[in-house]
XYZ file of C-alpha atoms in Angstrom:
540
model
C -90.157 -115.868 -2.957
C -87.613 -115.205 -0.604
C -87.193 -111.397 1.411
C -83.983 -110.396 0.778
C -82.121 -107.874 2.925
C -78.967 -106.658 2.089
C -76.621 -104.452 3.916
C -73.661 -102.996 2.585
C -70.757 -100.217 3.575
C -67.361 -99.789 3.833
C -65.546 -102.658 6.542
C -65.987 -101.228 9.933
C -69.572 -99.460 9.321
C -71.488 -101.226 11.697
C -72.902 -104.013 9.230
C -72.655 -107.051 11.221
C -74.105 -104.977 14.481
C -77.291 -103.853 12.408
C -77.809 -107.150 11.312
C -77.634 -108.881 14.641
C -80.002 -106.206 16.351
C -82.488 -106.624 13.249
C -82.549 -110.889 14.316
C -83.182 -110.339 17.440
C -86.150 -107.914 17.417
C -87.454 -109.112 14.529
C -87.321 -112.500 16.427
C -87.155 -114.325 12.860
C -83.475 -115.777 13.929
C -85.238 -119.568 12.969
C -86.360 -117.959 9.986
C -83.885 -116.312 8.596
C -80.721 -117.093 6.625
C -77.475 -115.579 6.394
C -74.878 -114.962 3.841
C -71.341 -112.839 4.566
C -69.208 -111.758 1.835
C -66.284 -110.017 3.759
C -65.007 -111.068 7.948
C -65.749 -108.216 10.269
C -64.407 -107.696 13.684
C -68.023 -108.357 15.160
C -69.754 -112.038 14.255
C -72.517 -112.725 13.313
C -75.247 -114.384 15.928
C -76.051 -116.934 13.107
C -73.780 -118.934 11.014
C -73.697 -117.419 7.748
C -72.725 -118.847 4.165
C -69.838 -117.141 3.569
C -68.502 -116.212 0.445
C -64.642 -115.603 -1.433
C -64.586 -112.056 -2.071
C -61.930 -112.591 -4.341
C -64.310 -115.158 -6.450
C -66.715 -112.336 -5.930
C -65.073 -109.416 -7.608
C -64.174 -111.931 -10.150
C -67.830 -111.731 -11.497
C -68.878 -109.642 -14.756
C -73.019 -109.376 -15.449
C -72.100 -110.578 -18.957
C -70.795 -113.503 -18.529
C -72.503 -116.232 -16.784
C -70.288 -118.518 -16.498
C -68.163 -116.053 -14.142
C -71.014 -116.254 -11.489
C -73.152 -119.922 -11.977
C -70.863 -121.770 -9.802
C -71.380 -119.114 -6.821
C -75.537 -118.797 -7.179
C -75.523 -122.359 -7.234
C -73.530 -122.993 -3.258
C -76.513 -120.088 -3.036
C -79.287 -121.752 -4.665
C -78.201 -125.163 -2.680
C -77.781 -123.180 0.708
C -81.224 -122.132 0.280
C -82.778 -125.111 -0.167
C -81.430 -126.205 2.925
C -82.306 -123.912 5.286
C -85.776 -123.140 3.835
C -85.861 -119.823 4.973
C -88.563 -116.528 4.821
C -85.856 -114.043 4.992
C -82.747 -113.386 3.339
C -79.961 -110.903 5.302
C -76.817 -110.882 2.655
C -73.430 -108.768 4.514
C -72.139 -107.374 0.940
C -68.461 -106.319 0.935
C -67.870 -102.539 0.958
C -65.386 -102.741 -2.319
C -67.164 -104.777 -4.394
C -70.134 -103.518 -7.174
C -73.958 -103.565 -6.648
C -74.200 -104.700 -9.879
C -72.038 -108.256 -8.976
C -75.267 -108.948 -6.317
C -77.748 -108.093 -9.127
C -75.969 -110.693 -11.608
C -76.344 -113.334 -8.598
C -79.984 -112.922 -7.760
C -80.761 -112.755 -10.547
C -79.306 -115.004 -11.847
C -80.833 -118.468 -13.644
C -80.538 -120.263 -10.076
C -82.009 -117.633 -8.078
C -84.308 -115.438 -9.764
C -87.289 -117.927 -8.986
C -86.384 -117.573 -5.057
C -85.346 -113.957 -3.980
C -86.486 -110.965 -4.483
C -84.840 -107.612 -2.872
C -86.901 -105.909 -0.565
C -84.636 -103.498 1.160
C -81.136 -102.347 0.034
C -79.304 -100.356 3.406
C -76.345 -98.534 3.356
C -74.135 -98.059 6.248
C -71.465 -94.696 6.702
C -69.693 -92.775 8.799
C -69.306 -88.991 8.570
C -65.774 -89.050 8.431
C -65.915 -92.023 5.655
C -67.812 -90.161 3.589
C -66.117 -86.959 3.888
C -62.555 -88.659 3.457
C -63.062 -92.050 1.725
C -66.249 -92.343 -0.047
C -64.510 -89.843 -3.067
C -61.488 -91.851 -3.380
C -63.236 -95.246 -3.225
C -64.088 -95.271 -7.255
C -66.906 -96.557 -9.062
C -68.098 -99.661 -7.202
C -68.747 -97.882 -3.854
C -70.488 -95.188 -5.294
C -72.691 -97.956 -7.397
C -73.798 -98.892 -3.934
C -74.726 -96.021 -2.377
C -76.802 -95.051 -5.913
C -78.559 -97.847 -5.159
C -79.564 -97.844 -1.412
C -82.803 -97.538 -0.078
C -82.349 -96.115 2.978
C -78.787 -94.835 3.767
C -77.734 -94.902 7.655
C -74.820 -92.271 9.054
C -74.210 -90.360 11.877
C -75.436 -86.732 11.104
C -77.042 -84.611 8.606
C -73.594 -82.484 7.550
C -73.170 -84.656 4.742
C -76.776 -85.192 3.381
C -76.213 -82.687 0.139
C -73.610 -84.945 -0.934
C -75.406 -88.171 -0.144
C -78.843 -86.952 -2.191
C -76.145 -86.038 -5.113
C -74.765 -89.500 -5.294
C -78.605 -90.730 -4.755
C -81.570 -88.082 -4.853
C -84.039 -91.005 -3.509
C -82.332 -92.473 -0.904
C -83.591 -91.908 2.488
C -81.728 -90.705 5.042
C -81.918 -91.749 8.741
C -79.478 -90.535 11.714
C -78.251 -93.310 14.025
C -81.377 -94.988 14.149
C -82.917 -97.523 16.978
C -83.940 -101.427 15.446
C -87.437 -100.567 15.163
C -87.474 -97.620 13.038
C -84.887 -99.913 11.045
C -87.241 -102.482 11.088
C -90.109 -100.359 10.116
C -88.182 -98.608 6.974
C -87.134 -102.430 5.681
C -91.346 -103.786 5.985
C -92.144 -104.928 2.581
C -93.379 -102.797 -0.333
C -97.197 -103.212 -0.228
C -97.260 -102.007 -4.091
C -97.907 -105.793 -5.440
C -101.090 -105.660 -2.888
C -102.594 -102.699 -4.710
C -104.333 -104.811 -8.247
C -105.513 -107.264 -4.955
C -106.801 -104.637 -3.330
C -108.707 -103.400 -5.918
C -110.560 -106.415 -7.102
C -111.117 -107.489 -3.204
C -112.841 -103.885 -2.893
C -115.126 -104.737 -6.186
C -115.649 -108.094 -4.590
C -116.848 -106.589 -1.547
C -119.368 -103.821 -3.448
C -120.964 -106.537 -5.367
C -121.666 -108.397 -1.783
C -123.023 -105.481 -0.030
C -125.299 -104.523 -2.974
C -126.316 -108.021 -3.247
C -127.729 -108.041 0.074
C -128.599 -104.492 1.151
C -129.600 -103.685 -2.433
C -132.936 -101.458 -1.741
C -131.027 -100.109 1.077
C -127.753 -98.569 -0.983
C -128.577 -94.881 -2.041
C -128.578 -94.872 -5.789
C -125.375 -91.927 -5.925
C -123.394 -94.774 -4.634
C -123.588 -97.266 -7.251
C -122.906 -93.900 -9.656
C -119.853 -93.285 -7.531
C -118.855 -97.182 -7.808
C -119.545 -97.111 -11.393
C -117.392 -93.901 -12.049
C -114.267 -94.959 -10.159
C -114.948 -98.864 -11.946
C -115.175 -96.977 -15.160
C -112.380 -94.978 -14.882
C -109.834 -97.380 -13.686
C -110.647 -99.964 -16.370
C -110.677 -97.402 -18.879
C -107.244 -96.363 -17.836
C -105.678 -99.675 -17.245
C -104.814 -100.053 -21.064
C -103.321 -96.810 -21.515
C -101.270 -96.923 -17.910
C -99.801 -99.758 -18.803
C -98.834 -98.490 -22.579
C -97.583 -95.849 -20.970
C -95.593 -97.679 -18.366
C -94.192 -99.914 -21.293
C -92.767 -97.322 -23.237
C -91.538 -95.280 -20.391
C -89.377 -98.870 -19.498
C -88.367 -98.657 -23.525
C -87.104 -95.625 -23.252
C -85.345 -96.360 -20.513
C -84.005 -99.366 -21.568
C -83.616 -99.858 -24.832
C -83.146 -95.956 -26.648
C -80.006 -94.802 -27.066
C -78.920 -91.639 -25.338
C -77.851 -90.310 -28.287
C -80.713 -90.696 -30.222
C -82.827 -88.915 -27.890
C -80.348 -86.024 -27.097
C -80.078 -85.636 -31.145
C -83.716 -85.344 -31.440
C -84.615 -83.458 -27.703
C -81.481 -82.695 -26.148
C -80.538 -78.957 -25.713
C -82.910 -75.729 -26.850
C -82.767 -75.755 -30.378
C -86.062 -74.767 -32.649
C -85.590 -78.757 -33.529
C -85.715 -79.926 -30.146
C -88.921 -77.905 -29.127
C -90.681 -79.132 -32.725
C -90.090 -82.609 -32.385
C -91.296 -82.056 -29.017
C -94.350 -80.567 -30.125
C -95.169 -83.158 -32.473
C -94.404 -86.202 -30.787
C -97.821 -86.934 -30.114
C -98.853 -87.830 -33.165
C -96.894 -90.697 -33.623
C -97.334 -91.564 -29.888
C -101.307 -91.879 -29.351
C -101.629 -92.010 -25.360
C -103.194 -90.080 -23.279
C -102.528 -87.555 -21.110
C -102.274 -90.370 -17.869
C -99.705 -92.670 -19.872
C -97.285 -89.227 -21.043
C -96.441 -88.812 -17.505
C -94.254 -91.418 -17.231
C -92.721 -91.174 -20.942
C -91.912 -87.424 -19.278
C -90.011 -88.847 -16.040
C -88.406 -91.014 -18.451
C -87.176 -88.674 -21.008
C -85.688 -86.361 -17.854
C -84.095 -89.396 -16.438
C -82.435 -89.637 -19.812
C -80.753 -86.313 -19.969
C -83.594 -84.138 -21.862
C -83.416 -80.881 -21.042
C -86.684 -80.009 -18.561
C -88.200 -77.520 -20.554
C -88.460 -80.104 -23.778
C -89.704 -82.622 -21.563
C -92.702 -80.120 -19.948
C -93.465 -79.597 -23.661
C -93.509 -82.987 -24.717
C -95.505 -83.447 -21.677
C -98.058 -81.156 -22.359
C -98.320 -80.942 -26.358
C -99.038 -84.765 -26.536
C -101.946 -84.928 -25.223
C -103.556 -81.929 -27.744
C -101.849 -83.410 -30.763
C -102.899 -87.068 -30.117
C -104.825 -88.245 -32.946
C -107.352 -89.642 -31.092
C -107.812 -86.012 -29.383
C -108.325 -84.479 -32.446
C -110.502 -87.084 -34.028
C -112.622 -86.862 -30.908
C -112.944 -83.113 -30.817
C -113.892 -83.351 -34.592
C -116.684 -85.571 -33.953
C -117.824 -83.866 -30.766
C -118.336 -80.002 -32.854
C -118.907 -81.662 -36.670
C -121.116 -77.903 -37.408
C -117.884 -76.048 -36.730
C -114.333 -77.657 -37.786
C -112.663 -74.802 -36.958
C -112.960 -75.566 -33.074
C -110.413 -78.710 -33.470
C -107.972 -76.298 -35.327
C -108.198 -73.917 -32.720
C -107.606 -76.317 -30.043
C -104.659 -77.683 -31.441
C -103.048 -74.329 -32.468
C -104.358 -72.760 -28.839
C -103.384 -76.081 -26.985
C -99.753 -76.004 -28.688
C -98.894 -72.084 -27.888
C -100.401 -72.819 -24.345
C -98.050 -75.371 -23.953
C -95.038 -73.791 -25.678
C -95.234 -70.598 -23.311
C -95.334 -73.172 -20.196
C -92.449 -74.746 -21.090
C -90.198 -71.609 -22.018
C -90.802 -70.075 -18.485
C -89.182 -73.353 -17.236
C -86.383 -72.744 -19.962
C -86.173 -69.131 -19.197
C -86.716 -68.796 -15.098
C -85.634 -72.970 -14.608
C -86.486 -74.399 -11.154
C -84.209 -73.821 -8.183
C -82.253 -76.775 -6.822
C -83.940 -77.007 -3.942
C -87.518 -76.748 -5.572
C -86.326 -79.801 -7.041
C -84.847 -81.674 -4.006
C -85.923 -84.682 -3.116
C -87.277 -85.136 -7.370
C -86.618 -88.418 -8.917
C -85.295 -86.195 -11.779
C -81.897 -86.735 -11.388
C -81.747 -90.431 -10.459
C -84.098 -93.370 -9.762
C -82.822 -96.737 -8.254
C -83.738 -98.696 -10.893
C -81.831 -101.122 -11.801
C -80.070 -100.174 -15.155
C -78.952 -97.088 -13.838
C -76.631 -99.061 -11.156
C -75.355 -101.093 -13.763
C -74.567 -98.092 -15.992
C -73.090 -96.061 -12.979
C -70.962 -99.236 -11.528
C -69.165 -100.200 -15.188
C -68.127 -96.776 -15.979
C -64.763 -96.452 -15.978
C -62.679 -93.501 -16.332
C -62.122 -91.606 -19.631
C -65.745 -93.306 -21.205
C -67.936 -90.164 -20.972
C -70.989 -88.394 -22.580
C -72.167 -85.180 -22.582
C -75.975 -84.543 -20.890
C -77.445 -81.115 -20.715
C -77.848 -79.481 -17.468
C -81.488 -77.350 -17.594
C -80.854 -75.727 -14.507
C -77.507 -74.211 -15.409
C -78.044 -73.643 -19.282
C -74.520 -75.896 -19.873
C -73.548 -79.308 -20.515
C -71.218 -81.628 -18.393
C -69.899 -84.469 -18.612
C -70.822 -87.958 -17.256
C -69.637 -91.588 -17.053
C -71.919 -93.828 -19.362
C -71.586 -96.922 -20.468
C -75.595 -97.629 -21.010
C -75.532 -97.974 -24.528
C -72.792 -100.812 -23.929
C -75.258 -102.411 -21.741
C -78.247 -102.205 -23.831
C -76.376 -103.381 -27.000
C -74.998 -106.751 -24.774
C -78.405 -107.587 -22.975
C -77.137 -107.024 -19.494
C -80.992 -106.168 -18.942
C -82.746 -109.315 -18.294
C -86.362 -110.042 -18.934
C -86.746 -110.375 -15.142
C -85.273 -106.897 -14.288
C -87.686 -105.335 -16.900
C -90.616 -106.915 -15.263
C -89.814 -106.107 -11.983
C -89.623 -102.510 -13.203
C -92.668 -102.374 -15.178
C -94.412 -104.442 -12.014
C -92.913 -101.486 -9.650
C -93.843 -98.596 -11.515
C -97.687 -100.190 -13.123
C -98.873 -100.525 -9.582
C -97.756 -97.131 -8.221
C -99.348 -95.386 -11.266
C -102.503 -97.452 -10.594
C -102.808 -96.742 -6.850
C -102.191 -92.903 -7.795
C -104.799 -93.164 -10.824
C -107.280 -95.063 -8.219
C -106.759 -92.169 -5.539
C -107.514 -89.786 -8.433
C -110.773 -91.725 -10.016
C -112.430 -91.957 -6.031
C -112.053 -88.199 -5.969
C -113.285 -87.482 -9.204
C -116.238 -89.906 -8.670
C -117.297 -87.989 -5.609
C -116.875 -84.953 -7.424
C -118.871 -86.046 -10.424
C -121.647 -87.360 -8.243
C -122.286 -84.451 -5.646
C -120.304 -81.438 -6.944
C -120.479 -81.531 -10.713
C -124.272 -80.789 -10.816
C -124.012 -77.634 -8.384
C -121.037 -75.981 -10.410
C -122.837 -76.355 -13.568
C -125.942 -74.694 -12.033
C -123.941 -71.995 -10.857
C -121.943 -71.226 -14.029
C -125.208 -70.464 -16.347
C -126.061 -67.136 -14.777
C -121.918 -65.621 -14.325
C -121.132 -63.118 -16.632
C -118.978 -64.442 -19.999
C -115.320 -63.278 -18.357
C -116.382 -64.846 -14.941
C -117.055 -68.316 -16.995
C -113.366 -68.758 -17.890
C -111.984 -69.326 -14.000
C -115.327 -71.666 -13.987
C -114.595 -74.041 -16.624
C -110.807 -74.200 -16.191
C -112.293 -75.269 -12.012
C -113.975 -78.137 -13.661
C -111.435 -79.024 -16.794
C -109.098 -79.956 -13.330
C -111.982 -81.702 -11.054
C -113.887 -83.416 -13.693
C -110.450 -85.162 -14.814
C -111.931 -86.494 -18.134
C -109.442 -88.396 -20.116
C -108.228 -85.917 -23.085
C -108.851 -88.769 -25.631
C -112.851 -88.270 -24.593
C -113.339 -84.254 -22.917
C -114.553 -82.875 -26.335
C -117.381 -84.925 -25.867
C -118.260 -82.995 -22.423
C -117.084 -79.701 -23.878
C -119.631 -79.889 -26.733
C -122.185 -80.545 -24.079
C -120.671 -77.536 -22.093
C -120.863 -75.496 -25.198
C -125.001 -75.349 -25.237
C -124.493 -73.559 -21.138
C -120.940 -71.428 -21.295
C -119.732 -68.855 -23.868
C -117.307 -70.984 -26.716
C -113.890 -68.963 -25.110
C -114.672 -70.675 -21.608
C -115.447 -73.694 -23.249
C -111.978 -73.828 -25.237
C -110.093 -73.489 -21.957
C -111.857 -76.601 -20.746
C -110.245 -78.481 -23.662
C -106.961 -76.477 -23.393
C -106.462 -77.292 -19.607
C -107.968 -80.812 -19.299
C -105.441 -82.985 -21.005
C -102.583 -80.897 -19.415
C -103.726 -80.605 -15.595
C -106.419 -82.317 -13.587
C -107.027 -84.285 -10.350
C -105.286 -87.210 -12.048
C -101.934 -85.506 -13.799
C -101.381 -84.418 -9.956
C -101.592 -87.357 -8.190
C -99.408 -89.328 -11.125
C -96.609 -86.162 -11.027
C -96.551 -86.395 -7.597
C -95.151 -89.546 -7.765
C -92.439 -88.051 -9.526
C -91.837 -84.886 -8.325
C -91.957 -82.816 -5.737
C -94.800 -80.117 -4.765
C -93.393 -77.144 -5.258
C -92.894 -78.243 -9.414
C -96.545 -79.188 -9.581
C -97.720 -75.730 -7.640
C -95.758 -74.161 -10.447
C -96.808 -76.244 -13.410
C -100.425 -75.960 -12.393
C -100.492 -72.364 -12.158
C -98.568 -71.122 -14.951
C -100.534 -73.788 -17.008
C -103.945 -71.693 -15.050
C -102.829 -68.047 -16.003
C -101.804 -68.698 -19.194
C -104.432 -70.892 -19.946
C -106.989 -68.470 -18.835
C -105.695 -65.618 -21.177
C -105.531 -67.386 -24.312
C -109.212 -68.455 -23.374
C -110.210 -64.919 -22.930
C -107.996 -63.525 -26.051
C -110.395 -66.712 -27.810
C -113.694 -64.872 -26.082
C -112.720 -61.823 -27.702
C -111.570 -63.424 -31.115
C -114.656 -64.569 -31.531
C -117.051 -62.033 -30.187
């Protein structure tokens, strides 16, 4: 597969400049190819294939036949010159979605692959032009990588057109060079099995000589990743269906806004959605990205975990001498999880807290293509959770979905992208918990026998976060919790668990920012830890 590189911005932005200094300090000039779709005042130090941009504004994602002719001179150019790198000078007035259709495209889709998308401005451009400009400039600064401009006056405005985008200031070739290295996220499955490969060596030959707590740490991290590999990727799946293929309105109808319907569907979701608590994360980012209001999503979030059938089979099985403990957990877990997610309704995040979130955008490739055909007077309404209203916005996704604009290529690549971040996350998350398992579980457990009943609450929620035990399989640890801590301590271990642990972090985080998960975590903690103690005294 071919690196491709592609540089876009309004004529006059510095494209052909940045392209030349990126040649020759990359020193790949023998290496490289070229293609220019627009003739700037500065040349290019290679000679590029360049293309009509009349042809190319002529071409429309759903029909082929408007595009074939132009990936093939592509397809044939590349064949040619053979080369490792792809640098592509994209006209400032013409869609990102018309580069998408070419690459991929039937003739190219084999070859390329886009590794670095840069955007090029000036501060007076985008204070005076980049409004006026219409839908096809702003579909290409949604879908930059990294956006280069002159100062930071005008990053509010850039982060609302594209929340992920990041933003350098006149930078040198090498930190250009640096940002456009190639994602390392396909490595990560490598990785992993090179790392097993590499255990199984060393324990081959030093075998007497390994202490025995690391083969349990080994075995815990191999455990846990294998064990989650099924459900990550069911949850990745389903995130890229929702995405993809629901209907906006459908989901709006059933979760949009704050009605008693909204919350209740939200609440019950789970049981017709049996993941676990590491797959929901991504249906959650999903269902935001999609216009559900925050607060339904937190509860969506956090109920499915405690309704999943699997949960409450497994909490049935783990206490079969007192039912009553799954019906608690459910009806605990479910108010728990309510409360959490009216304080986001009620007191919603600050802008700022959620600068820098993937919450309101995500450079995926559907959303370009939704942003770049949306012409005026074609608008739906999406709920605004920070402001309590609705606005409007230009969508034509539906459209898309219903004419297969999506190709099976773009929803790999997707899936591909977001599997293997959620894997090296998870992996981060299992090495952690192995360690803690190994060396620290033993000591806290010996420590909480002798605390007072009260004191054991703040104990067991400790370990509901560090032992990160999937929520399909933590009754089977809180029964065995249950013969050394008082029952109320032990129910906040279940309550907590599927909801936040070492794991939920590290997979939010790839989501959202800190400050969100700082105030998840400990309004999930305090409220947590008084329904446990209201249990205590229920039960006393």
């Amino acid at each position: 597969m071919i690196s491709v590189y592609i540089v876009m911005g309004f004529i006059g932005s510095g494209k052909s400049t940045l392209i030349n200094e990126q040649l020759q300090h990359r020193k790949k000039l023998g290496g490289t190819a070229l293609i220019s779709a627009e003739e700037g005042s500065t040349k290019l130090i290679k000679e590029p294939l360049v293309l009509d941009p009349d042809r190319l504004s002529a071409i429309n994602p759903f029909q082929q036949k408007s595009y074939i002719d132009i990936s093939k001179t592509i397809a044939t150019y590349l064949d040619k010159v053979q080369p490792k790198e792809l640098w592509i000078e994209w006209n400032g007035m013409l869609g990102f979605h018309q580069l998408e259709a070419l690459l991929y495209s039937k003739n190219l889709r084999d070859k390329v692959r886009i590794e670095k998308v840069l955007y090029l401005c000036s501060d007076a451009f985008i204070s005076t032009m980049l409004p006026a400009l219409g839908a096809n400039a702003e579909s290409q600064l949604y879908s930059a990588d990294i956006i280069i401009t002159e100062s930071d006056q005008h990053d509010d405005m850039l982060h609302s057109y594209n929340p992920d985008a990041h933003i350098i200031i006149r930078p040198t070739a090498k930190d250009v060079e640096r940002l456009c290295r190639k994602n390392t996220w396909g490595l990560i499955p490598n990785l992993l099995i090179m790392a097993l490969t590499a255990y199984i060596l060393i324990v081959t030959v030093f075998r007497h000589d390994v202490p025995y707590s690391v083969h349990q740490c080994f075995a815990i991290i191999t455990g846990l990743i294998i064990e989650a590999i099924p459900f990550l990727l069911l949850g990745t799946i389903a995130a890229t269906g929702i995405r993809f293929f629901v209907p906006q309105r459908i989901l709006l109808k059933l979760l949009g806004g704050h009605s008693w319907k909204s919350y209740g569907t939200a609440m019950m979701s789970g049981l017709v959605l049996p993941v676990c608590d590491c797959a929901i994360i991504p249906l959650f980012k999903a269902l935001i990205d999609r216009g559900v209001p925050l607060s339904v999503a937190i509860l969506f979030m956090l109920a499915s975990p405690i309704i999943n059938p699997i949960t409450i089979l497994s909490t049935w099985y783990a206490f079969p001498d007192n039912p009553m403990i799954t019906v608690w957990r459910i009806l605990l877990g479910l108010g728990v999880a309510l409360i959490v997610a009216l304080s986001f309704r009620y007191r919603p995040p600050a802008l700022s807290e959620l600068k820098g979130s993937k919450q309101n955008g995500q450079n995926f490739i559907y959303e370009a293509l939704s942003l770049s055909f949306a012409p005026s007077g074609i608008q739906e309404t999406v709920h605004n959770d920070n402001t309590g209203t609705t606005i409007k916005k230009h969508s034509l996704t539906k459209r898309i979905f219903r004419q297969s604009a999506v190709s099976p290529k773009i929803l790999l690549l997707h899936m591909e992208r977001e599997f293997t971040q959620l894997l090296l996350y998870f992996s981060i998350a299992a090495a952690i918990v192995a360690v803690f398992q190994v060396y620290g579980k033993p000591l806290l457990l010996s420590a909480g026998i002798t605390l007072p009943d009260i004191a054991t609450i703040p104990v067991l929620l400790l370990a509901a976060f560090l032992f990160s035990v999937c929520s399909t399989s933590d009754a089977i640890i809180g029964k065995t919790l249950s013969g050394l801590f008082p029952l109320g301590a032990v129910m906040g271990f279940l309550i907590l668990g599927p909801m936040m642990d070492i794991k939920n972090v590290y997979l939010l985080r790839q989501y959202v920012p800190a400050a969100f998960i700082w105030r998840l975590a400990l309004t999930l903690v305090i409220t947590t830890g008084l329904t446990a103690l209201l249990f205590l005294k229920l039960i006393q």
